[in-house]
């Protein structure tokens, strides 16, 4: 009698586990739990160095934060398998673009992601690469939506905020190769606020980012906006295009 082969187990990624934990607890895995998960999946994204694992150092960097919008519509209109496949295509496109421009995905869970430019070492073009990455991400989602249109899959969009400044950067865990980046500071708060203010398909950048990439990008006129936790308004610009991404 011919035996029927047992069905293969579904593939589960580190991102799946971290996203499930965040949906269940309301916060991403941190500390020893996140370190253990990354060791289990063989992921090591901490910078090498001679500093102790818990040390934090002031580093200049540019931070890109994005939200994938309209995911709820996609999830509610289709069976889980189809929605999951569409979401995975979206995340794959995002990851490919980020890698193309030399960014490091510091955090990706649920509908949000954070990309760092400037680690482990800062570069003069960190802000310019972040700007090019943001425009490329918007165009990649536009192309993906065209593909999804033919499959009657709801469109998804990105709202992006970019901030440049000095942050406290380090890594936590059992060793220098096993712990993730920890990025703290005002630049993180500003990038998150710009992301929240952005409309779908829009990229907002702070003044420091503009000053470092104005010659490589087309920006709208500055707007003065009020950011939570600040006593003065902040100058913000919309990124319209970059030369190679008109």
PDB file of C-alpha atoms in Angstrom:
ATOM      1  CA  UNK A   1       0.000   0.000   0.000  1.00  0.00           C
ATOM      2  CA  UNK A   2       1.450   3.338  -1.049  1.00  0.00           C
ATOM      3  CA  UNK A   3       2.013   5.698   1.839  1.00  0.00           C
ATOM      4  CA  UNK A   4       0.798   9.243   1.600  1.00  0.00           C
ATOM      5  CA  UNK A   5       3.600  11.660   2.468  1.00  0.00           C
ATOM      6  CA  UNK A   6       2.997  13.768   5.515  1.00  0.00           C
ATOM      7  CA  UNK A   7       2.254  17.428   4.776  1.00  0.00           C
ATOM      8  CA  UNK A   8       5.224  19.699   5.271  1.00  0.00           C
ATOM      9  CA  UNK A   9       5.154  22.137   8.156  1.00  0.00           C
ATOM     10  CA  UNK A  10       4.459  25.765   7.227  1.00  0.00           C
ATOM     11  CA  UNK A  11       7.501  28.009   7.021  1.00  0.00           C
ATOM     12  CA  UNK A  12       7.712  30.451   9.922  1.00  0.00           C
ATOM     13  CA  UNK A  13      10.107  33.402   9.850  1.00  0.00           C
ATOM     14  CA  UNK A  14      11.586  35.548  12.601  1.00  0.00           C
ATOM     15  CA  UNK A  15       9.349  38.380  11.428  1.00  0.00           C
ATOM     16  CA  UNK A  16       6.245  36.164  11.818  1.00  0.00           C
ATOM     17  CA  UNK A  17       7.163  35.356  15.427  1.00  0.00           C
ATOM     18  CA  UNK A  18       7.965  38.976  16.330  1.00  0.00           C
ATOM     19  CA  UNK A  19       4.742  40.214  14.693  1.00  0.00           C
ATOM     20  CA  UNK A  20       2.670  37.598  16.532  1.00  0.00           C
ATOM     21  CA  UNK A  21       4.247  38.599  19.858  1.00  0.00           C
ATOM     22  CA  UNK A  22       3.525  42.291  19.229  1.00  0.00           C
ATOM     23  CA  UNK A  23      -0.095  41.583  18.257  1.00  0.00           C
ATOM     24  CA  UNK A  24      -0.556  39.470  21.396  1.00  0.00           C
ATOM     25  CA  UNK A  25       1.200  41.681  23.963  1.00  0.00           C
ATOM     26  CA  UNK A  26       0.992  45.107  22.357  1.00  0.00           C
ATOM     27  CA  UNK A  27       4.784  45.520  22.265  1.00  0.00           C
ATOM     28  CA  UNK A  28       7.618  43.957  20.231  1.00  0.00           C
ATOM     29  CA  UNK A  29       9.891  41.377  21.886  1.00  0.00           C
ATOM     30  CA  UNK A  30      12.840  43.018  23.630  1.00  0.00           C
ATOM     31  CA  UNK A  31      15.871  42.138  25.710  1.00  0.00           C
ATOM     32  CA  UNK A  32      16.658  38.498  26.341  1.00  0.00           C
ATOM     33  CA  UNK A  33      13.539  37.284  24.476  1.00  0.00           C
ATOM     34  CA  UNK A  34      14.421  39.103  21.248  1.00  0.00           C
ATOM     35  CA  UNK A  35      18.055  38.036  21.565  1.00  0.00           C
ATOM     36  CA  UNK A  36      17.020  34.393  22.013  1.00  0.00           C
ATOM     37  CA  UNK A  37      14.706  34.510  18.989  1.00  0.00           C
ATOM     38  CA  UNK A  38      17.435  35.965  16.798  1.00  0.00           C
ATOM     39  CA  UNK A  39      19.913  33.367  17.955  1.00  0.00           C
ATOM     40  CA  UNK A  40      17.345  30.652  17.165  1.00  0.00           C
ATOM     41  CA  UNK A  41      16.902  31.949  13.613  1.00  0.00           C
ATOM     42  CA  UNK A  42      20.597  32.688  13.155  1.00  0.00           C
ATOM     43  CA  UNK A  43      20.095  36.432  12.824  1.00  0.00           C
ATOM     44  CA  UNK A  44      22.815  38.785  14.059  1.00  0.00           C
ATOM     45  CA  UNK A  45      22.241  42.444  13.242  1.00  0.00           C
ATOM     46  CA  UNK A  46      24.293  44.201  15.883  1.00  0.00           C
ATOM     47  CA  UNK A  47      27.381  46.182  14.904  1.00  0.00           C
ATOM     48  CA  UNK A  48      30.766  44.789  15.809  1.00  0.00           C
ATOM     49  CA  UNK A  49      32.959  46.809  18.132  1.00  0.00           C
ATOM     50  CA  UNK A  50      35.007  46.779  21.282  1.00  0.00           C
ATOM     51  CA  UNK A  51      32.431  48.488  23.462  1.00  0.00           C
ATOM     52  CA  UNK A  52      30.541  46.468  26.032  1.00  0.00           C
ATOM     53  CA  UNK A  53      27.210  45.048  24.803  1.00  0.00           C
ATOM     54  CA  UNK A  54      25.149  47.468  26.903  1.00  0.00           C
ATOM     55  CA  UNK A  55      27.148  50.595  25.961  1.00  0.00           C
ATOM     56  CA  UNK A  56      25.341  53.405  24.177  1.00  0.00           C
ATOM     57  CA  UNK A  57      27.266  55.848  22.011  1.00  0.00           C
ATOM     58  CA  UNK A  58      26.210  59.091  20.340  1.00  0.00           C
ATOM     59  CA  UNK A  59      26.045  58.507  16.591  1.00  0.00           C
ATOM     60  CA  UNK A  60      24.863  60.717  13.715  1.00  0.00           C
ATOM     61  CA  UNK A  61      22.300  58.935  11.564  1.00  0.00           C
ATOM     62  CA  UNK A  62      19.197  59.258   9.439  1.00  0.00           C
ATOM     63  CA  UNK A  63      16.074  57.340  10.395  1.00  0.00           C
ATOM     64  CA  UNK A  64      13.268  56.421   7.996  1.00  0.00           C
ATOM     65  CA  UNK A  65       9.987  55.316   9.566  1.00  0.00           C
ATOM     66  CA  UNK A  66       7.056  54.044   7.531  1.00  0.00           C
ATOM     67  CA  UNK A  67       3.537  52.748   8.002  1.00  0.00           C
ATOM     68  CA  UNK A  68       1.846  50.426   5.530  1.00  0.00           C
ATOM     69  CA  UNK A  69      -1.666  51.848   5.202  1.00  0.00           C
ATOM     70  CA  UNK A  70      -4.929  50.061   4.306  1.00  0.00           C
ATOM     71  CA  UNK A  71      -3.763  46.671   5.554  1.00  0.00           C
ATOM     72  CA  UNK A  72      -7.029  46.212   7.432  1.00  0.00           C
ATOM     73  CA  UNK A  73      -8.978  46.419   4.165  1.00  0.00           C
ATOM     74  CA  UNK A  74      -6.775  43.778   2.618  1.00  0.00           C
ATOM     75  CA  UNK A  75      -7.129  41.465   5.607  1.00  0.00           C
ATOM     76  CA  UNK A  76     -10.918  41.855   5.848  1.00  0.00           C
ATOM     77  CA  UNK A  77     -11.733  41.320   2.177  1.00  0.00           C
ATOM     78  CA  UNK A  78      -9.801  38.126   1.510  1.00  0.00           C
ATOM     79  CA  UNK A  79      -9.170  34.708   3.073  1.00  0.00           C
ATOM     80  CA  UNK A  80      -6.091  34.651   5.361  1.00  0.00           C
ATOM     81  CA  UNK A  81      -3.996  32.706   2.856  1.00  0.00           C
ATOM     82  CA  UNK A  82      -4.562  35.210   0.060  1.00  0.00           C
ATOM     83  CA  UNK A  83      -4.114  38.227   2.320  1.00  0.00           C
ATOM     84  CA  UNK A  84      -0.920  36.723   3.738  1.00  0.00           C
ATOM     85  CA  UNK A  85       0.514  36.147   0.260  1.00  0.00           C
ATOM     86  CA  UNK A  86      -0.249  39.737  -0.775  1.00  0.00           C
ATOM     87  CA  UNK A  87       1.275  41.110   2.423  1.00  0.00           C
ATOM     88  CA  UNK A  88       4.382  38.982   1.961  1.00  0.00           C
ATOM     89  CA  UNK A  89       4.842  40.371  -1.568  1.00  0.00           C
ATOM     90  CA  UNK A  90       4.592  43.866  -0.097  1.00  0.00           C
ATOM     91  CA  UNK A  91       7.188  43.157   2.597  1.00  0.00           C
ATOM     92  CA  UNK A  92       9.501  41.505   0.067  1.00  0.00           C
ATOM     93  CA  UNK A  93       9.399  44.603  -2.165  1.00  0.00           C
ATOM     94  CA  UNK A  94      10.077  46.860   0.807  1.00  0.00           C
ATOM     95  CA  UNK A  95      13.033  44.752   1.976  1.00  0.00           C
ATOM     96  CA  UNK A  96      14.522  44.654  -1.522  1.00  0.00           C
ATOM     97  CA  UNK A  97      14.382  48.449  -1.880  1.00  0.00           C
ATOM     98  CA  UNK A  98      15.861  49.058   1.569  1.00  0.00           C
ATOM     99  CA  UNK A  99      18.798  46.771   0.818  1.00  0.00           C
ATOM    100  CA  UNK A 100      19.361  48.461  -2.538  1.00  0.00           C
ATOM    101  CA  UNK A 101      19.986  51.792  -0.805  1.00  0.00           C
ATOM    102  CA  UNK A 102      22.083  50.390   2.032  1.00  0.00           C
ATOM    103  CA  UNK A 103      19.593  50.804   4.845  1.00  0.00           C
ATOM    104  CA  UNK A 104      19.324  48.527   7.877  1.00  0.00           C
ATOM    105  CA  UNK A 105      15.832  47.450   8.938  1.00  0.00           C
ATOM    106  CA  UNK A 106      15.966  48.096  12.663  1.00  0.00           C
ATOM    107  CA  UNK A 107      12.381  47.088  13.335  1.00  0.00           C
ATOM    108  CA  UNK A 108       9.570  45.588  11.277  1.00  0.00           C
ATOM    109  CA  UNK A 109       6.365  44.419  12.928  1.00  0.00           C
ATOM    110  CA  UNK A 110       2.710  44.648  12.071  1.00  0.00           C
ATOM    111  CA  UNK A 111       2.272  47.546   9.648  1.00  0.00           C
ATOM    112  CA  UNK A 112       5.309  49.598  10.714  1.00  0.00           C
ATOM    113  CA  UNK A 113       8.999  49.541   9.954  1.00  0.00           C
ATOM    114  CA  UNK A 114      12.075  51.532  10.931  1.00  0.00           C
ATOM    115  CA  UNK A 115      15.143  51.810   8.687  1.00  0.00           C
ATOM    116  CA  UNK A 116      18.492  53.211   9.827  1.00  0.00           C
ATOM    117  CA  UNK A 117      21.060  54.854   7.549  1.00  0.00           C
ATOM    118  CA  UNK A 118      24.457  55.452   9.164  1.00  0.00           C
ATOM    119  CA  UNK A 119      25.206  52.270  11.099  1.00  0.00           C
ATOM    120  CA  UNK A 120      27.623  50.847  11.919  1.00  0.00           C
ATOM    121  CA  UNK A 121      29.437  53.889  10.424  1.00  0.00           C
ATOM    122  CA  UNK A 122      27.962  57.191   9.274  1.00  0.00           C
ATOM    123  CA  UNK A 123      28.342  58.212   5.633  1.00  0.00           C
ATOM    124  CA  UNK A 124      28.075  61.631   4.015  1.00  0.00           C
ATOM    125  CA  UNK A 125      25.204  60.421   1.846  1.00  0.00           C
ATOM    126  CA  UNK A 126      23.070  58.843   4.584  1.00  0.00           C
ATOM    127  CA  UNK A 127      20.294  61.437   4.229  1.00  0.00           C
ATOM    128  CA  UNK A 128      20.431  61.321   0.420  1.00  0.00           C
ATOM    129  CA  UNK A 129      20.187  57.522   0.415  1.00  0.00           C
ATOM    130  CA  UNK A 130      17.259  57.666   2.815  1.00  0.00           C
ATOM    131  CA  UNK A 131      15.486  60.127   0.510  1.00  0.00           C
ATOM    132  CA  UNK A 132      16.129  57.968  -2.562  1.00  0.00           C
ATOM    133  CA  UNK A 133      14.974  54.915  -0.634  1.00  0.00           C
ATOM    134  CA  UNK A 134      11.726  56.632   0.390  1.00  0.00           C
ATOM    135  CA  UNK A 135      10.860  57.601  -3.190  1.00  0.00           C
ATOM    136  CA  UNK A 136      11.800  54.141  -4.436  1.00  0.00           C
ATOM    137  CA  UNK A 137       9.550  52.590  -1.770  1.00  0.00           C
ATOM    138  CA  UNK A 138       6.598  54.684  -2.897  1.00  0.00           C
ATOM    139  CA  UNK A 139       7.183  53.715  -6.523  1.00  0.00           C
ATOM    140  CA  UNK A 140       7.585  50.043  -5.615  1.00  0.00           C
ATOM    141  CA  UNK A 141       4.215  50.120  -3.824  1.00  0.00           C
ATOM    142  CA  UNK A 142       2.654  51.890  -6.805  1.00  0.00           C
ATOM    143  CA  UNK A 143       3.877  49.126  -9.116  1.00  0.00           C
ATOM    144  CA  UNK A 144       2.717  46.448  -6.688  1.00  0.00           C
ATOM    145  CA  UNK A 145      -0.740  48.024  -6.513  1.00  0.00           C
ATOM    146  CA  UNK A 146      -0.976  47.787 -10.296  1.00  0.00           C
ATOM    147  CA  UNK A 147      -0.273  44.069 -10.039  1.00  0.00           C
ATOM    148  CA  UNK A 148      -2.779  43.682  -7.212  1.00  0.00           C
ATOM    149  CA  UNK A 149      -5.406  45.559  -9.228  1.00  0.00           C
ATOM    150  CA  UNK A 150      -5.465  42.749 -11.761  1.00  0.00           C
ATOM    151  CA  UNK A 151      -6.044  40.289  -8.900  1.00  0.00           C
ATOM    152  CA  UNK A 152      -8.729  42.484  -7.290  1.00  0.00           C
ATOM    153  CA  UNK A 153      -6.566  42.958  -4.201  1.00  0.00           C
ATOM    154  CA  UNK A 154      -7.020  46.271  -2.321  1.00  0.00           C
ATOM    155  CA  UNK A 155      -4.239  48.807  -2.760  1.00  0.00           C
ATOM    156  CA  UNK A 156      -1.786  49.484   0.067  1.00  0.00           C
ATOM    157  CA  UNK A 157       0.145  52.691   0.657  1.00  0.00           C
ATOM    158  CA  UNK A 158       3.092  53.995   2.635  1.00  0.00           C
ATOM    159  CA  UNK A 159       3.255  57.034   4.879  1.00  0.00           C
ATOM    160  CA  UNK A 160       6.917  57.888   5.515  1.00  0.00           C
ATOM    161  CA  UNK A 161       8.789  60.212   7.868  1.00  0.00           C
ATOM    162  CA  UNK A 162      12.551  60.870   7.723  1.00  0.00           C
ATOM    163  CA  UNK A 163      14.621  62.566  10.422  1.00  0.00           C
ATOM    164  CA  UNK A 164      18.354  63.208  10.731  1.00  0.00           C
ATOM    165  CA  UNK A 165      20.243  63.833  13.939  1.00  0.00           C
ATOM    166  CA  UNK A 166      22.333  62.360  16.721  1.00  0.00           C
ATOM    167  CA  UNK A 167      21.027  59.314  18.559  1.00  0.00           C
ATOM    168  CA  UNK A 168      22.248  57.064  21.335  1.00  0.00           C
ATOM    169  CA  UNK A 169      23.073  53.761  19.674  1.00  0.00           C
ATOM    170  CA  UNK A 170      24.160  50.449  21.126  1.00  0.00           C
ATOM    171  CA  UNK A 171      23.130  46.835  21.421  1.00  0.00           C
ATOM    172  CA  UNK A 172      21.882  44.671  24.244  1.00  0.00           C
ATOM    173  CA  UNK A 173      22.127  40.952  24.894  1.00  0.00           C
ATOM    174  CA  UNK A 174      24.609  38.198  25.611  1.00  0.00           C
ATOM    175  CA  UNK A 175      27.273  39.239  23.133  1.00  0.00           C
ATOM    176  CA  UNK A 176      28.202  41.740  20.433  1.00  0.00           C
ATOM    177  CA  UNK A 177      26.961  39.473  17.627  1.00  0.00           C
ATOM    178  CA  UNK A 178      23.636  38.452  19.142  1.00  0.00           C
ATOM    179  CA  UNK A 179      21.906  41.682  20.148  1.00  0.00           C
ATOM    180  CA  UNK A 180      19.887  44.066  17.962  1.00  0.00           C
ATOM    181  CA  UNK A 181      20.517  47.758  17.537  1.00  0.00           C
ATOM    182  CA  UNK A 182      19.054  50.018  20.187  1.00  0.00           C
ATOM    183  CA  UNK A 183      18.437  53.542  18.877  1.00  0.00           C
ATOM    184  CA  UNK A 184      17.271  56.217  21.315  1.00  0.00           C
ATOM    185  CA  UNK A 185      16.835  59.949  21.157  1.00  0.00           C
ATOM    186  CA  UNK A 186      14.918  62.898  19.781  1.00  0.00           C
ATOM    187  CA  UNK A 187      15.563  61.859  16.180  1.00  0.00           C
ATOM    188  CA  UNK A 188      13.528  58.687  16.787  1.00  0.00           C
ATOM    189  CA  UNK A 189      10.599  60.655  18.206  1.00  0.00           C
ATOM    190  CA  UNK A 190      10.727  63.146  15.337  1.00  0.00           C
ATOM    191  CA  UNK A 191      10.793  60.444  12.641  1.00  0.00           C
ATOM    192  CA  UNK A 192       7.826  58.718  14.293  1.00  0.00           C
ATOM    193  CA  UNK A 193       5.859  61.971  14.470  1.00  0.00           C
ATOM    194  CA  UNK A 194       6.560  62.773  10.809  1.00  0.00           C
ATOM    195  CA  UNK A 195       5.423  59.276   9.875  1.00  0.00           C
ATOM    196  CA  UNK A 196       2.190  59.839  11.785  1.00  0.00           C
ATOM    197  CA  UNK A 197       1.626  63.210  10.085  1.00  0.00           C
ATOM    198  CA  UNK A 198       2.258  61.891   6.576  1.00  0.00           C
ATOM    199  CA  UNK A 199      -0.625  61.111   4.270  1.00  0.00           C
ATOM    200  CA  UNK A 200      -0.676  57.870   2.327  1.00  0.00           C
ATOM    201  CA  UNK A 201       1.875  58.014  -0.482  1.00  0.00           C
ATOM    202  CA  UNK A 202       3.598  60.996   1.159  1.00  0.00           C
ATOM    203  CA  UNK A 203       7.171  61.453   2.440  1.00  0.00           C
ATOM    204  CA  UNK A 204       7.874  64.129   5.065  1.00  0.00           C
ATOM    205  CA  UNK A 205      11.412  65.118   6.079  1.00  0.00           C
ATOM    206  CA  UNK A 206      12.815  67.349   8.803  1.00  0.00           C
ATOM    207  CA  UNK A 207      14.979  70.404   8.195  1.00  0.00           C
ATOM    208  CA  UNK A 208      18.242  68.605   9.016  1.00  0.00           C
ATOM    209  CA  UNK A 209      17.491  65.932   6.440  1.00  0.00           C
ATOM    210  CA  UNK A 210      16.688  68.623   3.881  1.00  0.00           C
ATOM    211  CA  UNK A 211      19.960  70.450   4.562  1.00  0.00           C
ATOM    212  CA  UNK A 212      21.925  67.255   3.871  1.00  0.00           C
ATOM    213  CA  UNK A 213      20.215  66.239   0.632  1.00  0.00           C
ATOM    214  CA  UNK A 214      18.655  69.350  -0.907  1.00  0.00           C
ATOM    215  CA  UNK A 215      20.973  69.169  -3.925  1.00  0.00           C
ATOM    216  CA  UNK A 216      19.875  65.594  -4.652  1.00  0.00           C
ATOM    217  CA  UNK A 217      16.135  65.902  -4.168  1.00  0.00           C
ATOM    218  CA  UNK A 218      13.136  68.026  -5.057  1.00  0.00           C
ATOM    219  CA  UNK A 219      11.326  69.327  -1.976  1.00  0.00           C
ATOM    220  CA  UNK A 220       8.168  71.334  -1.434  1.00  0.00           C
ATOM    221  CA  UNK A 221       8.181  74.621   0.473  1.00  0.00           C
ATOM    222  CA  UNK A 222       8.675  74.284   4.239  1.00  0.00           C
ATOM    223  CA  UNK A 223       5.705  73.912   6.573  1.00  0.00           C
ATOM    224  CA  UNK A 224       5.703  74.738  10.261  1.00  0.00           C
ATOM    225  CA  UNK A 225       4.104  71.968  12.301  1.00  0.00           C
ATOM    226  CA  UNK A 226       3.734  71.336  16.004  1.00  0.00           C
ATOM    227  CA  UNK A 227       5.284  68.113  17.261  1.00  0.00           C
ATOM    228  CA  UNK A 228       4.216  66.514  20.520  1.00  0.00           C
ATOM    229  CA  UNK A 229       6.736  67.182  23.283  1.00  0.00           C
ATOM    230  CA  UNK A 230       8.253  70.295  21.642  1.00  0.00           C
ATOM    231  CA  UNK A 231       7.730  73.866  22.743  1.00  0.00           C
ATOM    232  CA  UNK A 232       8.389  75.292  19.255  1.00  0.00           C
ATOM    233  CA  UNK A 233       7.147  74.435  15.806  1.00  0.00           C
ATOM    234  CA  UNK A 234       9.285  72.300  13.491  1.00  0.00           C
ATOM    235  CA  UNK A 235      10.103  72.970   9.840  1.00  0.00           C
ATOM    236  CA  UNK A 236       8.944  70.081   7.675  1.00  0.00           C
ATOM    237  CA  UNK A 237       9.104  69.545   3.916  1.00  0.00           C
ATOM    238  CA  UNK A 238       7.457  67.081   1.584  1.00  0.00           C
ATOM    239  CA  UNK A 239       9.882  65.077  -0.526  1.00  0.00           C
ATOM    240  CA  UNK A 240       8.589  65.211  -4.089  1.00  0.00           C
ATOM    241  CA  UNK A 241      11.237  63.432  -6.189  1.00  0.00           C
ATOM    242  CA  UNK A 242      14.916  62.594  -6.596  1.00  0.00           C
ATOM    243  CA  UNK A 243      16.783  62.935  -9.912  1.00  0.00           C
ATOM    244  CA  UNK A 244      16.823  59.232 -10.748  1.00  0.00           C
ATOM    245  CA  UNK A 245      13.237  58.723  -9.587  1.00  0.00           C
ATOM    246  CA  UNK A 246      11.246  61.437 -11.368  1.00  0.00           C
TER     247      UNK A 246
END
